[in-house]
Short mmCIF file of C-alpha atoms in Angstrom, two decimals:
data_model
loop_
_atom_site.label_atom_id
_atom_site.label_comp_id
_atom_site.label_asym_id
_atom_site.label_seq_id
_atom_site.Cartn_x
_atom_site.Cartn_y
_atom_site.Cartn_z
CA MET A 16 -142.59 -71.82 67.33
CA ARG A 17 -145.09 -69.52 67.97
CA GLY A 18 -146.76 -70.70 65.14
CA ALA A 19 -146.25 -74.53 65.80
CA ARG A 20 -147.73 -73.91 69.06
CA ALA A 21 -150.95 -71.71 67.77
CA LEU A 22 -151.90 -74.76 65.33
CA GLU A 23 -151.15 -77.34 68.24
CA GLU A 24 -153.92 -75.63 70.21
CA ARG A 25 -156.08 -75.52 67.36
CA GLU A 26 -155.67 -78.81 67.10
CA VAL A 27 -156.44 -79.37 70.47
CA LEU A 28 -159.77 -77.49 70.51
CA PRO A 29 -161.12 -77.38 66.70
CA ASN A 30 -164.15 -75.00 68.16
CA SER A 31 -162.21 -72.70 69.48
CA PRO A 32 -162.80 -69.39 67.18
CA SER A 33 -159.05 -68.22 66.20
CA MET A 34 -158.19 -64.50 65.77
CA THR A 35 -160.07 -63.78 62.62
CA GLN A 36 -163.11 -65.68 63.57
CA ARG A 37 -165.53 -63.95 65.55
CA ALA A 38 -167.41 -65.87 68.74
CA PRO A 39 -171.05 -66.33 68.47
CA GLU A 40 -173.38 -63.98 69.90
CA THR A 41 -175.54 -66.38 72.14
CA ILE A 42 -174.72 -70.31 72.77
CA THR A 43 -177.62 -72.69 73.91
CA LEU A 44 -176.75 -74.35 77.41
CA PRO A 45 -179.02 -77.95 77.90
CA VAL A 46 -180.81 -77.19 81.60
CA HIS A 47 -182.03 -80.14 83.24
CA GLU A 48 -183.87 -78.79 86.29
CA PRO A 49 -185.51 -80.96 89.36
CA LEU A 50 -189.24 -80.56 89.78
CA ARG A 51 -188.51 -80.82 93.57
CA PRO A 52 -185.55 -79.29 95.49
CA PRO A 53 -182.24 -81.48 96.13
CA PRO A 54 -181.96 -82.09 99.31
CA GLU A 55 -179.35 -79.37 100.56
CA ASP A 56 -181.64 -76.60 98.39
CA TRP A 57 -184.37 -77.69 100.70
CA LEU A 58 -182.13 -77.66 103.86
CA LEU A 59 -181.07 -74.01 103.17
CA ALA A 60 -184.35 -72.73 102.12
CA TYR A 61 -185.93 -73.91 105.41
CA ALA A 62 -182.89 -73.02 107.33
CA ALA A 63 -183.30 -69.22 106.41
CA ILE A 64 -186.72 -69.02 107.73
CA VAL A 65 -186.17 -70.89 110.82
CA PRO A 66 -184.68 -67.90 112.36
CA ILE A 67 -188.22 -65.95 111.44
CA THR A 68 -189.88 -68.77 113.47
CA ALA A 69 -187.65 -69.04 116.31
CA GLY A 70 -187.61 -65.18 116.71
CA ALA A 71 -191.71 -64.84 116.74
CA LEU A 72 -191.70 -67.68 119.37
CA SER A 73 -189.23 -66.29 121.58
CA LEU A 74 -191.39 -63.37 122.23
CA PHE A 75 -193.69 -65.74 123.91
CA VAL A 76 -191.02 -67.76 125.26
CA LEU A 77 -188.41 -65.58 126.50
CA PRO A 78 -190.44 -62.04 127.02
CA ASP A 79 -187.42 -60.82 128.73
CA TRP A 80 -185.43 -60.62 125.86
CA SER A 81 -187.85 -59.48 123.18
CA ALA A 82 -186.10 -55.86 123.26
CA THR A 83 -183.27 -57.61 121.60
CA LEU A 84 -184.90 -60.82 119.95
CA LEU A 85 -187.38 -58.95 117.91
CA PRO A 86 -185.03 -56.26 116.21
CA LEU A 87 -182.56 -59.30 115.26
CA THR A 88 -185.75 -61.44 114.01
CA LEU A 89 -186.71 -58.34 111.67
CA VAL A 90 -183.27 -57.55 110.37
CA TRP A 91 -182.72 -61.20 109.87
CA ALA A 92 -186.14 -61.47 108.01
CA GLY A 93 -185.09 -58.33 105.97
CA ALA A 94 -181.84 -59.69 105.05
CA ILE A 95 -182.98 -62.80 103.79
CA VAL A 96 -185.37 -60.72 101.46
CA THR A 97 -182.54 -59.02 99.90
CA PHE A 98 -180.90 -62.03 99.44
CA LEU A 99 -183.59 -63.25 97.39
CA SER A 100 -183.87 -60.21 95.42
CA GLY A 101 -180.36 -61.34 94.69
CA VAL A 102 -181.40 -64.97 93.72
CA ARG A 103 -184.06 -63.27 91.64
CA ARG A 104 -181.98 -60.94 89.98
CA GLY A 105 -179.24 -63.96 89.26
CA VAL A 106 -181.78 -66.52 87.80
CA SER A 107 -182.38 -63.63 85.27
CA PHE A 108 -178.90 -63.87 84.00
CA ARG A 109 -179.81 -66.86 82.44
CA MET A 110 -182.99 -66.03 80.41
CA PRO A 111 -182.34 -66.43 76.65
CA ASP A 112 -183.47 -62.94 75.73
CA GLY A 113 -182.67 -61.35 78.57
CA ALA A 114 -184.18 -60.33 81.83
CA HIS A 115 -187.96 -60.18 81.99
CA LEU A 116 -189.22 -56.91 83.00
CA SER A 117 -191.44 -58.98 85.84
CA GLN A 118 -188.46 -60.63 87.01
CA LEU A 119 -186.76 -56.96 87.48
CA ALA A 120 -189.81 -55.54 88.98
CA MET A 121 -189.32 -58.69 91.65
CA MET A 122 -186.18 -58.04 92.38
CA MET A 123 -186.83 -54.22 92.83
CA TRP A 124 -189.31 -54.62 94.75
CA LEU A 125 -187.66 -57.24 96.96
CA PHE A 126 -184.87 -55.48 97.36
CA LEU A 127 -186.51 -52.34 98.47
CA ALA A 128 -188.92 -54.41 100.76
CA GLY A 129 -185.87 -55.64 102.24
CA ILE A 130 -183.69 -52.59 102.59
CA GLY A 131 -187.11 -50.55 103.82
CA SER A 132 -187.52 -52.99 106.46
CA ILE A 133 -184.34 -52.93 107.94
CA LEU A 134 -184.14 -49.00 107.71
CA LEU A 135 -187.52 -49.14 109.73
CA THR A 136 -186.62 -52.10 111.84
CA GLY A 137 -183.36 -49.14 112.90
CA ALA A 138 -185.61 -46.46 113.40
CA GLY A 139 -188.02 -48.42 115.90
CA ARG A 140 -191.00 -48.80 113.40
CA PHE A 141 -191.16 -52.34 114.07
CA GLY A 142 -194.55 -52.64 113.20
CA LEU A 143 -194.23 -50.94 109.67
CA ALA A 144 -191.55 -53.41 108.97
CA THR A 145 -193.19 -56.38 110.16
CA ALA A 146 -195.92 -55.14 107.50
CA LEU A 147 -193.45 -54.83 104.77
CA LEU A 148 -192.04 -57.93 105.33
CA LEU A 149 -195.12 -59.74 105.34
CA LEU A 150 -196.23 -58.67 101.68
CA ALA A 151 -192.64 -59.26 100.86
CA TYR A 152 -192.72 -63.01 101.78
CA LEU A 153 -196.62 -63.14 100.91
CA SER A 154 -195.62 -61.95 97.59
CA LEU A 155 -193.12 -64.68 97.26
CA ALA A 156 -195.48 -67.32 98.20
CA VAL A 157 -198.02 -66.41 95.54
CA LEU A 158 -195.79 -65.12 92.92
CA ASP A 159 -192.71 -67.61 93.03
CA PRO A 160 -194.94 -70.68 91.75
CA ILE A 161 -196.28 -68.61 88.64
CA ALA A 162 -192.69 -67.50 87.97
CA ALA A 163 -191.90 -70.99 87.97
CA ARG A 164 -194.82 -71.61 85.55
CA ARG A 165 -193.37 -69.09 83.21
CA GLU A 166 -189.88 -70.73 83.24
CA GLU A 167 -188.27 -67.23 85.26
CA VAL A 168 -187.20 -69.08 88.21
CA PRO A 169 -186.41 -72.82 88.97
CA ASN A 170 -189.47 -75.20 88.70
CA TYR A 171 -189.42 -76.64 91.77
CA PHE A 172 -189.79 -73.00 93.04
CA ALA A 173 -193.38 -73.61 92.41
CA GLY A 174 -193.56 -76.18 95.14
CA LEU A 175 -190.78 -74.98 97.41
CA ARG A 176 -191.96 -71.37 97.95
CA PRO A 177 -195.37 -71.62 98.87
CA MET A 178 -194.64 -73.76 102.10
CA GLN A 179 -191.08 -71.66 103.05
CA MET A 180 -192.47 -68.70 102.48
CA GLY A 181 -195.73 -69.40 104.34
CA LEU A 182 -194.20 -70.40 107.28
CA ALA A 183 -192.19 -66.73 107.50
CA VAL A 184 -195.48 -65.49 106.93
CA VAL A 185 -196.94 -67.27 109.47
CA SER A 186 -194.20 -66.08 111.89
CA LEU A 187 -194.17 -62.96 110.91
CA ALA A 188 -197.99 -62.34 111.37
CA VAL A 189 -197.47 -63.81 114.69
CA VAL A 190 -194.54 -60.95 115.11
CA GLY A 191 -197.30 -58.48 113.93
CA LEU A 192 -199.80 -59.47 116.12
CA ARG A 193 -197.31 -59.44 119.27
CA VAL A 194 -196.01 -55.98 118.24
CA GLY A 195 -199.56 -54.71 117.69
CA GLY A 196 -200.74 -55.54 121.13
CA TRP A 197 -203.42 -58.15 119.99
CA ILE A 198 -201.84 -61.18 121.55
#
């Protein structure tokens, strides 16, 4: 009976490897990738940045709440950068010949910048945290379109990231100017 069951499975799944055959080392997957972000990706991408912009605006609209809202804004911005480091690492798993050095370097930079900014915020070093976040978001705005052309990230990052990260950069620049006492 056991042999008959194995035969039935082999007939149903003719391409499945048997006990004596080795599975192939690699497989080829067809990928159909949009050039523009799907609506839900666009929505989620900007939803992650809105709290940073709201935090920057709150420094002017709700100045009495700045002691609470400034650290929350910076921690949120750091968490998003850390999340994006994971996105970068996840995408690198699909590279045909393994992760590229540039993907690993960007992942590490984003992770360290995100965690570093959160730690700096916790230590009350808001200016340094903001500067680190500005560099991280600026690097995403500049380097993700390049990575998209090199097929290291989804194609639509080329159009999405400059605007999405540009909003974060402008918002964090406002935060930095406010923290520095310039405005």
